[in-house]
Amino acid sequence: MTTDTTTRDPGVPERAHGYRPARTLPLRVELVRQVKRRRTLVMGAVLALLPFVLVAAFAIGGEPGSGGGEGGQRVNLMDTATASAANFAATTLFVSAGFLLVIPVALFFGDTVASEANWSSLRYLLAAPVPRARLLWSKLAVAFGLSLAAMLLLPLVALGVGAVAYGWGPLEIPTGGALPAGTAVQRLLLIVAFVFVSQLVTAGLAFWLSTKTDNPLGAVGGAVFLTIVGNVLDAVTALGDWRDFLPAHWQFAWADAIQTQPEWGGMIQGASVSVAYAVVLFALAFRGFARKDVVS
């Protein structure tokens, strides 16, 4: 007969047989839950309808840039909106990147944890037990996926609608020249990637606020409000070089990619600023939630 001499530290709780922290709250389950929510479906419908609204606006108001500059010269991206599907998709991103695309990012990141607290289900998830870090990582991964899907949905629908309404062709550059359709699509994908990265600050703000409040509207609204404040500060030219540290200062740097010889400097600086802010904000969210007294 053998005697088990193994001793267990009384300060460490005994793990239940078969319990695997990494298998709690599977991504598939969380993704299905979030996709089926009404706010996800409504946001997807709004983004998908925007290209149709723009086509209708151009049909009612006439071809953009018909007045143009001197001699009818096209002077900005909006003036070339109806030149081709690629131009229409680029214009759609131009009119939506400053504010509209901020909303789904703030919604998917700001609603994720706060909504569980608002429903009084957060404490039951943690009692399941789902480790706090695991819960945040699962919700963060799903929020990233839904936000990226929203970023891709808009230009893809715009390309399809633009192809039907204005035909498939090269992307006309307002300053002169054109990009072949295949090259234009590649550049548009790079632009979507940059817009997604530039929105990481809003994502970080929303996610951090979501871990601090039980009110999902407060987290979403707070992130949108602070993003707007950043845009206002960027408009204050008296700040000079200090504006280089504002993510909003670089949000339209992607326009440099729509050139025959693209410039990447502004996009690299903008992406670096956004990632730096986002890393700090996500770290604050994890640190604060690990110590939070969850009662909801």
mmCIF file of C-alpha atoms in Angstrom:
data_model
loop_
_atom_site.group_PDB
_atom_site.id
_atom_site.type_symbol
_atom_site.label_atom_id
_atom_site.label_comp_id
_atom_site.label_asym_id
_atom_site.label_seq_id
_atom_site.Cartn_x
_atom_site.Cartn_y
_atom_site.Cartn_z
ATOM 1 C CA MET A 1 0.000 0.000 0.000
ATOM 2 C CA THR A 2 1.400 3.391 -1.013
ATOM 3 C CA THR A 3 0.791 6.686 0.659
ATOM 4 C CA ASP A 4 0.342 9.904 -1.308
ATOM 5 C CA THR A 5 2.834 12.356 0.177
ATOM 6 C CA THR A 6 1.985 15.177 -2.209
ATOM 7 C CA THR A 7 1.070 18.338 -0.350
ATOM 8 C CA ARG A 8 -0.963 21.183 -1.762
ATOM 9 C CA ASP A 9 -0.501 24.839 -0.963
ATOM 10 C CA PRO A 10 -3.595 25.763 1.072
ATOM 11 C CA GLY A 11 -3.507 29.259 -0.454
ATOM 12 C CA VAL A 12 -4.079 27.942 -3.997
ATOM 13 C CA PRO A 13 -7.634 26.765 -4.739
ATOM 14 C CA GLU A 14 -7.965 23.252 -6.042
ATOM 15 C CA ARG A 15 -8.946 23.081 -9.704
ATOM 16 C CA ALA A 16 -11.997 21.034 -10.584
ATOM 17 C CA HIS A 17 -11.350 17.874 -12.547
ATOM 18 C CA GLY A 18 -11.621 18.536 -16.303
ATOM 19 C CA TYR A 19 -11.648 22.315 -15.939
ATOM 20 C CA ARG A 20 -9.637 24.057 -18.669
ATOM 21 C CA PRO A 21 -9.579 27.884 -18.441
ATOM 22 C CA ALA A 22 -8.645 28.194 -22.120
ATOM 23 C CA ARG A 23 -11.799 26.325 -23.149
ATOM 24 C CA THR A 24 -14.231 28.636 -21.396
ATOM 25 C CA LEU A 25 -16.309 31.135 -23.396
ATOM 26 C CA PRO A 26 -15.346 29.792 -26.865
ATOM 27 C CA LEU A 27 -14.872 32.411 -29.569
ATOM 28 C CA ARG A 28 -17.491 30.708 -31.736
ATOM 29 C CA VAL A 29 -20.127 31.042 -29.034
ATOM 30 C CA GLU A 30 -19.288 34.690 -28.360
ATOM 31 C CA LEU A 31 -19.213 35.489 -32.087
ATOM 32 C CA VAL A 32 -22.651 33.959 -32.684
ATOM 33 C CA ARG A 33 -24.056 35.876 -29.720
ATOM 34 C CA GLN A 34 -22.735 39.206 -30.981
ATOM 35 C CA VAL A 35 -23.658 38.672 -34.637
ATOM 36 C CA LYS A 36 -27.261 37.874 -33.755
ATOM 37 C CA ARG A 37 -27.690 41.046 -31.726
ATOM 38 C CA ARG A 38 -29.946 43.722 -33.200
ATOM 39 C CA ARG A 39 -27.323 46.465 -33.033
ATOM 40 C CA THR A 40 -24.970 44.366 -35.191
ATOM 41 C CA LEU A 41 -27.630 43.764 -37.832
ATOM 42 C CA VAL A 42 -28.721 47.417 -37.859
ATOM 43 C CA MET A 43 -25.139 48.653 -38.168
ATOM 44 C CA GLY A 44 -24.493 46.269 -41.044
ATOM 45 C CA ALA A 45 -27.652 47.441 -42.814
ATOM 46 C CA VAL A 46 -26.679 51.116 -42.420
ATOM 47 C CA LEU A 47 -23.222 50.544 -43.902
ATOM 48 C CA ALA A 48 -24.605 48.465 -46.761
ATOM 49 C CA LEU A 49 -27.218 51.118 -47.604
ATOM 50 C CA LEU A 50 -24.820 54.083 -47.672
ATOM 51 C CA PRO A 51 -23.539 53.444 -51.236
ATOM 52 C CA PHE A 52 -27.131 53.293 -52.509
ATOM 53 C CA VAL A 53 -27.880 56.598 -50.775
ATOM 54 C CA LEU A 54 -24.871 58.220 -52.452
ATOM 55 C CA VAL A 55 -25.866 56.907 -55.895
ATOM 56 C CA ALA A 56 -29.359 58.316 -55.374
ATOM 57 C CA ALA A 57 -27.893 61.651 -54.246
ATOM 58 C CA PHE A 58 -25.711 61.872 -57.352
ATOM 59 C CA ALA A 59 -28.667 60.945 -59.555
ATOM 60 C CA ILE A 60 -30.822 63.655 -58.012
ATOM 61 C CA GLY A 61 -28.203 66.367 -57.671
ATOM 62 C CA GLY A 62 -26.310 65.731 -60.884
ATOM 63 C CA GLU A 63 -22.770 64.544 -61.513
ATOM 64 C CA PRO A 64 -20.375 65.784 -58.817
ATOM 65 C CA GLY A 65 -17.776 68.272 -59.948
ATOM 66 C CA SER A 66 -19.831 69.379 -62.919
ATOM 67 C CA GLY A 67 -18.974 72.921 -61.870
ATOM 68 C CA GLY A 68 -15.395 71.882 -61.169
ATOM 69 C CA GLY A 69 -12.517 74.279 -60.974
ATOM 70 C CA GLU A 70 -11.401 76.552 -63.785
ATOM 71 C CA GLY A 71 -12.198 75.002 -67.136
ATOM 72 C CA GLY A 72 -14.204 72.271 -65.412
ATOM 73 C CA GLN A 73 -11.042 70.735 -63.914
ATOM 74 C CA ARG A 74 -11.645 68.166 -61.201
ATOM 75 C CA VAL A 75 -9.904 69.280 -58.037
ATOM 76 C CA ASN A 76 -10.772 66.693 -55.366
ATOM 77 C CA LEU A 77 -11.816 63.091 -54.878
ATOM 78 C CA MET A 78 -15.509 63.931 -54.663
ATOM 79 C CA ASP A 79 -15.367 65.434 -58.164
ATOM 80 C CA THR A 80 -14.355 62.035 -59.588
ATOM 81 C CA ALA A 81 -16.910 59.965 -57.649
ATOM 82 C CA THR A 82 -18.848 58.818 -60.715
ATOM 83 C CA ALA A 83 -15.850 58.154 -62.944
ATOM 84 C CA SER A 84 -15.690 54.435 -62.083
ATOM 85 C CA ALA A 85 -16.484 51.868 -59.421
ATOM 86 C CA ALA A 86 -13.042 52.411 -57.862
ATOM 87 C CA ASN A 87 -13.582 56.160 -57.691
ATOM 88 C CA PHE A 88 -17.004 55.643 -56.144
ATOM 89 C CA ALA A 89 -15.593 53.265 -53.498
ATOM 90 C CA ALA A 90 -12.774 55.706 -52.653
ATOM 91 C CA THR A 91 -15.277 58.552 -52.344
ATOM 92 C CA THR A 92 -17.503 56.449 -50.107
ATOM 93 C CA LEU A 93 -14.556 55.841 -47.776
ATOM 94 C CA PHE A 94 -13.697 59.539 -47.879
ATOM 95 C CA VAL A 95 -17.145 60.678 -46.736
ATOM 96 C CA SER A 96 -17.476 57.995 -44.052
ATOM 97 C CA ALA A 97 -13.990 57.604 -42.542
ATOM 98 C CA GLY A 98 -14.190 60.784 -40.474
ATOM 99 C CA PHE A 99 -17.291 59.878 -38.478
ATOM 100 C CA LEU A 100 -19.525 57.081 -39.759
ATOM 101 C CA LEU A 101 -16.889 54.345 -39.453
ATOM 102 C CA VAL A 102 -16.136 55.535 -35.919
ATOM 103 C CA ILE A 103 -19.596 54.442 -34.779
ATOM 104 C CA PRO A 104 -19.377 50.666 -35.453
ATOM 105 C CA VAL A 105 -15.931 50.532 -33.848
ATOM 106 C CA ALA A 106 -17.141 52.373 -30.746
ATOM 107 C CA LEU A 107 -20.277 50.215 -30.689
ATOM 108 C CA PHE A 108 -18.591 46.829 -30.988
ATOM 109 C CA PHE A 109 -15.850 47.623 -28.472
ATOM 110 C CA GLY A 110 -17.795 49.802 -26.049
ATOM 111 C CA ASP A 111 -20.857 47.578 -25.792
ATOM 112 C CA THR A 112 -19.021 44.311 -25.286
ATOM 113 C CA VAL A 113 -18.322 44.213 -21.513
ATOM 114 C CA ALA A 114 -20.639 46.957 -20.305
ATOM 115 C CA SER A 115 -23.658 45.237 -21.836
ATOM 116 C CA GLU A 116 -22.959 42.085 -19.793
ATOM 117 C CA ALA A 117 -22.811 44.204 -16.642
ATOM 118 C CA ASN A 118 -25.986 46.016 -17.667
ATOM 119 C CA TRP A 119 -27.771 42.675 -18.083
ATOM 120 C CA SER A 120 -26.382 41.499 -14.706
ATOM 121 C CA SER A 121 -24.806 38.520 -16.456
ATOM 122 C CA LEU A 122 -21.161 39.512 -16.044
ATOM 123 C CA ARG A 123 -20.830 38.110 -12.528
ATOM 124 C CA TYR A 124 -22.356 34.810 -13.650
ATOM 125 C CA LEU A 125 -19.831 34.515 -16.472
ATOM 126 C CA LEU A 126 -17.006 35.033 -14.002
ATOM 127 C CA ALA A 127 -18.588 32.544 -11.623
ATOM 128 C CA ALA A 128 -18.808 29.896 -14.373
ATOM 129 C CA PRO A 129 -15.778 30.305 -13.871
ATOM 130 C CA VAL A 130 -14.433 32.217 -16.878
ATOM 131 C CA PRO A 131 -11.050 33.814 -16.068
ATOM 132 C CA ARG A 132 -11.206 37.593 -16.358
ATOM 133 C CA ALA A 133 -8.387 37.816 -18.867
ATOM 134 C CA ARG A 134 -9.988 35.045 -20.947
ATOM 135 C CA LEU A 135 -13.317 36.883 -20.945
ATOM 136 C CA LEU A 136 -11.697 40.118 -22.115
ATOM 137 C CA TRP A 137 -9.618 38.402 -24.809
ATOM 138 C CA SER A 138 -12.685 36.598 -26.178
ATOM 139 C CA LYS A 139 -14.737 39.749 -26.339
ATOM 140 C CA LEU A 140 -11.823 41.748 -27.733
ATOM 141 C CA ALA A 141 -11.215 39.242 -30.534
ATOM 142 C CA VAL A 142 -14.896 39.260 -31.535
ATOM 143 C CA ALA A 143 -14.999 43.079 -31.446
ATOM 144 C CA PHE A 144 -11.941 43.198 -33.711
ATOM 145 C CA GLY A 145 -13.549 40.757 -36.119
ATOM 146 C CA LEU A 146 -16.854 42.618 -36.308
ATOM 147 C CA SER A 147 -15.131 45.988 -36.730
ATOM 148 C CA LEU A 148 -12.952 44.687 -39.537
ATOM 149 C CA ALA A 149 -16.015 43.175 -41.204
ATOM 150 C CA ALA A 150 -17.731 46.572 -41.025
ATOM 151 C CA MET A 151 -14.688 48.249 -42.572
ATOM 152 C CA LEU A 152 -14.679 45.752 -45.446
ATOM 153 C CA LEU A 153 -18.437 45.716 -45.970
ATOM 154 C CA LEU A 154 -18.681 49.378 -46.948
ATOM 155 C CA PRO A 155 -16.064 49.470 -49.768
ATOM 156 C CA LEU A 156 -17.087 46.042 -51.084
ATOM 157 C CA VAL A 157 -20.722 47.104 -51.431
ATOM 158 C CA ALA A 158 -19.560 50.426 -52.892
ATOM 159 C CA LEU A 159 -17.475 48.617 -55.510
ATOM 160 C CA GLY A 160 -20.428 46.452 -56.507
ATOM 161 C CA VAL A 161 -22.903 49.331 -56.607
ATOM 162 C CA GLY A 162 -20.387 51.544 -58.399
ATOM 163 C CA ALA A 163 -19.694 48.894 -61.020
ATOM 164 C CA VAL A 164 -23.403 48.687 -61.850
ATOM 165 C CA ALA A 165 -24.011 52.437 -61.751
ATOM 166 C CA TYR A 166 -20.781 53.799 -63.290
ATOM 167 C CA GLY A 167 -18.945 50.847 -64.807
ATOM 168 C CA TRP A 168 -15.667 49.118 -64.060
ATOM 169 C CA GLY A 169 -12.593 51.110 -64.964
ATOM 170 C CA PRO A 170 -9.424 52.780 -63.737
ATOM 171 C CA LEU A 171 -9.374 55.065 -60.730
ATOM 172 C CA GLU A 172 -9.038 58.633 -61.959
ATOM 173 C CA ILE A 173 -6.729 60.734 -59.787
ATOM 174 C CA PRO A 174 -8.040 64.280 -59.243
ATOM 175 C CA THR A 175 -4.557 65.761 -59.653
ATOM 176 C CA GLY A 176 -4.060 63.930 -62.945
ATOM 177 C CA GLY A 177 -3.372 60.408 -64.124
ATOM 178 C CA ALA A 178 -5.126 57.160 -63.337
ATOM 179 C CA LEU A 179 -4.574 53.823 -61.642
ATOM 180 C CA PRO A 180 -5.540 50.568 -63.401
ATOM 181 C CA ALA A 181 -8.571 48.891 -61.854
ATOM 182 C CA GLY A 182 -6.539 46.021 -60.389
ATOM 183 C CA THR A 183 -4.011 48.371 -58.809
ATOM 184 C CA ALA A 184 -6.837 50.568 -57.538
ATOM 185 C CA VAL A 185 -8.462 47.641 -55.724
ATOM 186 C CA GLN A 186 -5.143 46.783 -54.054
ATOM 187 C CA ARG A 187 -4.734 50.393 -52.944
ATOM 188 C CA LEU A 188 -8.279 50.400 -51.598
ATOM 189 C CA LEU A 189 -7.484 47.336 -49.488
ATOM 190 C CA LEU A 190 -4.439 49.140 -48.086
ATOM 191 C CA ILE A 191 -6.624 52.157 -47.353
ATOM 192 C CA VAL A 192 -9.153 50.002 -45.489
ATOM 193 C CA ALA A 193 -6.306 48.506 -43.442
ATOM 194 C CA PHE A 194 -5.040 51.991 -42.564
ATOM 195 C CA VAL A 195 -8.526 53.235 -41.652
ATOM 196 C CA PHE A 196 -8.950 50.188 -39.415
ATOM 197 C CA VAL A 197 -5.627 50.845 -37.676
ATOM 198 C CA SER A 198 -6.431 54.546 -37.297
ATOM 199 C CA GLN A 199 -9.650 53.594 -35.497
ATOM 200 C CA LEU A 200 -7.767 51.570 -32.874
ATOM 201 C CA VAL A 201 -7.694 54.631 -30.611
ATOM 202 C CA THR A 202 -11.490 54.767 -30.621
ATOM 203 C CA ALA A 203 -11.536 51.003 -30.056
ATOM 204 C CA GLY A 204 -9.186 51.308 -27.095
ATOM 205 C CA LEU A 205 -11.175 54.162 -25.580
ATOM 206 C CA ALA A 206 -14.469 52.305 -25.974
ATOM 207 C CA PHE A 207 -13.097 49.040 -24.582
ATOM 208 C CA TRP A 208 -11.493 50.738 -21.586
ATOM 209 C CA LEU A 209 -14.694 52.654 -20.806
ATOM 210 C CA SER A 210 -16.667 49.420 -21.222
ATOM 211 C CA THR A 211 -14.694 47.866 -18.369
ATOM 212 C CA LYS A 212 -15.271 50.934 -16.166
ATOM 213 C CA THR A 213 -19.030 51.385 -16.485
ATOM 214 C CA ASP A 214 -22.205 49.308 -16.425
ATOM 215 C CA ASN A 215 -23.822 51.572 -19.024
ATOM 216 C CA PRO A 216 -23.015 50.500 -22.608
ATOM 217 C CA LEU A 217 -24.349 53.771 -24.047
ATOM 218 C CA GLY A 218 -21.977 55.635 -21.759
ATOM 219 C CA ALA A 219 -18.990 53.658 -23.045
ATOM 220 C CA VAL A 220 -19.982 54.018 -26.702
ATOM 221 C CA GLY A 221 -20.948 57.669 -26.379
ATOM 222 C CA GLY A 222 -17.835 58.495 -24.377
ATOM 223 C CA ALA A 223 -15.563 57.006 -27.028
ATOM 224 C CA VAL A 224 -17.361 58.856 -29.832
ATOM 225 C CA PHE A 225 -17.273 62.117 -27.863
ATOM 226 C CA LEU A 226 -13.534 61.872 -27.173
ATOM 227 C CA THR A 227 -12.917 61.058 -30.845
ATOM 228 C CA ILE A 228 -14.834 64.193 -31.822
ATOM 229 C CA VAL A 229 -12.798 66.204 -29.313
ATOM 230 C CA GLY A 230 -9.644 64.930 -31.017
ATOM 231 C CA ASN A 231 -10.968 66.107 -34.391
ATOM 232 C CA VAL A 232 -11.771 69.539 -32.948
ATOM 233 C CA LEU A 233 -8.303 69.882 -31.417
ATOM 234 C CA ASP A 234 -6.728 68.929 -34.737
ATOM 235 C CA ALA A 235 -8.538 71.860 -36.324
ATOM 236 C CA VAL A 236 -6.832 74.267 -33.897
ATOM 237 C CA THR A 237 -3.846 75.274 -36.006
ATOM 238 C CA ALA A 238 -2.395 77.219 -33.064
ATOM 239 C CA LEU A 239 -1.339 73.870 -31.573
ATOM 240 C CA GLY A 240 1.278 73.616 -34.327
ATOM 241 C CA ASP A 241 3.407 70.478 -34.198
ATOM 242 C CA TRP A 242 1.504 69.200 -31.165
ATOM 243 C CA ARG A 243 -1.199 68.090 -33.587
ATOM 244 C CA ASP A 244 1.187 65.400 -34.866
ATOM 245 C CA PHE A 245 0.461 63.520 -31.629
ATOM 246 C CA LEU A 246 -3.277 63.501 -32.313
ATOM 247 C CA PRO A 247 -4.574 60.400 -34.141
ATOM 248 C CA ALA A 248 -7.158 62.609 -35.877
ATOM 249 C CA HIS A 249 -4.354 64.547 -37.564
ATOM 250 C CA TRP A 250 -3.522 61.505 -39.702
ATOM 251 C CA GLN A 251 -6.974 60.074 -40.394
ATOM 252 C CA PHE A 252 -6.930 61.137 -44.071
ATOM 253 C CA ALA A 253 -3.272 60.360 -44.693
ATOM 254 C CA TRP A 254 -4.493 57.455 -46.823
ATOM 255 C CA ALA A 255 -5.234 59.951 -49.611
ATOM 256 C CA ASP A 256 -1.486 59.796 -50.379
ATOM 257 C CA ALA A 257 -2.015 56.189 -51.478
ATOM 258 C CA ILE A 258 -4.264 57.295 -54.333
ATOM 259 C CA GLN A 259 -1.403 58.618 -56.406
ATOM 260 C CA THR A 260 0.617 57.201 -59.267
ATOM 261 C CA GLN A 261 3.635 57.432 -56.926
ATOM 262 C CA PRO A 262 2.168 56.863 -53.453
ATOM 263 C CA GLU A 263 3.614 58.421 -50.320
ATOM 264 C CA TRP A 264 3.613 56.173 -47.263
ATOM 265 C CA GLY A 265 5.190 58.494 -44.684
ATOM 266 C CA GLY A 266 1.953 59.981 -43.369
ATOM 267 C CA MET A 267 0.258 56.584 -43.144
ATOM 268 C CA ILE A 268 3.191 55.104 -41.236
ATOM 269 C CA GLN A 269 3.234 57.993 -38.757
ATOM 270 C CA GLY A 270 -0.520 57.860 -38.317
ATOM 271 C CA ALA A 271 -0.529 54.098 -37.769
ATOM 272 C CA SER A 272 2.302 54.401 -35.226
ATOM 273 C CA VAL A 273 0.447 57.061 -33.213
ATOM 274 C CA SER A 274 -2.796 55.065 -33.230
ATOM 275 C CA VAL A 275 -1.147 51.794 -32.199
ATOM 276 C CA ALA A 276 0.766 53.499 -29.378
ATOM 277 C CA TYR A 277 -2.402 54.994 -27.892
ATOM 278 C CA ALA A 278 -4.347 51.768 -28.391
ATOM 279 C CA VAL A 279 -1.760 49.588 -26.616
ATOM 280 C CA VAL A 280 -1.886 51.853 -23.556
ATOM 281 C CA LEU A 281 -5.692 51.932 -23.490
ATOM 282 C CA PHE A 282 -6.088 48.158 -23.897
ATOM 283 C CA ALA A 283 -3.485 47.591 -21.170
ATOM 284 C CA LEU A 284 -5.413 49.924 -18.847
ATOM 285 C CA ALA A 285 -8.597 47.981 -19.582
ATOM 286 C CA PHE A 286 -7.037 44.627 -18.664
ATOM 287 C CA ARG A 287 -5.302 46.021 -15.593
ATOM 288 C CA GLY A 288 -8.388 47.767 -14.259
ATOM 289 C CA PHE A 289 -10.754 44.858 -14.935
ATOM 290 C CA ALA A 290 -8.433 42.401 -13.174
ATOM 291 C CA ARG A 291 -8.855 44.404 -9.961
ATOM 292 C CA LYS A 292 -12.462 45.444 -10.392
ATOM 293 C CA ASP A 293 -15.094 44.412 -7.867
ATOM 294 C CA VAL A 294 -17.737 42.954 -10.192
ATOM 295 C CA VAL A 295 -21.204 43.079 -8.649
ATOM 296 C CA SER A 296 -23.363 43.249 -11.805
#
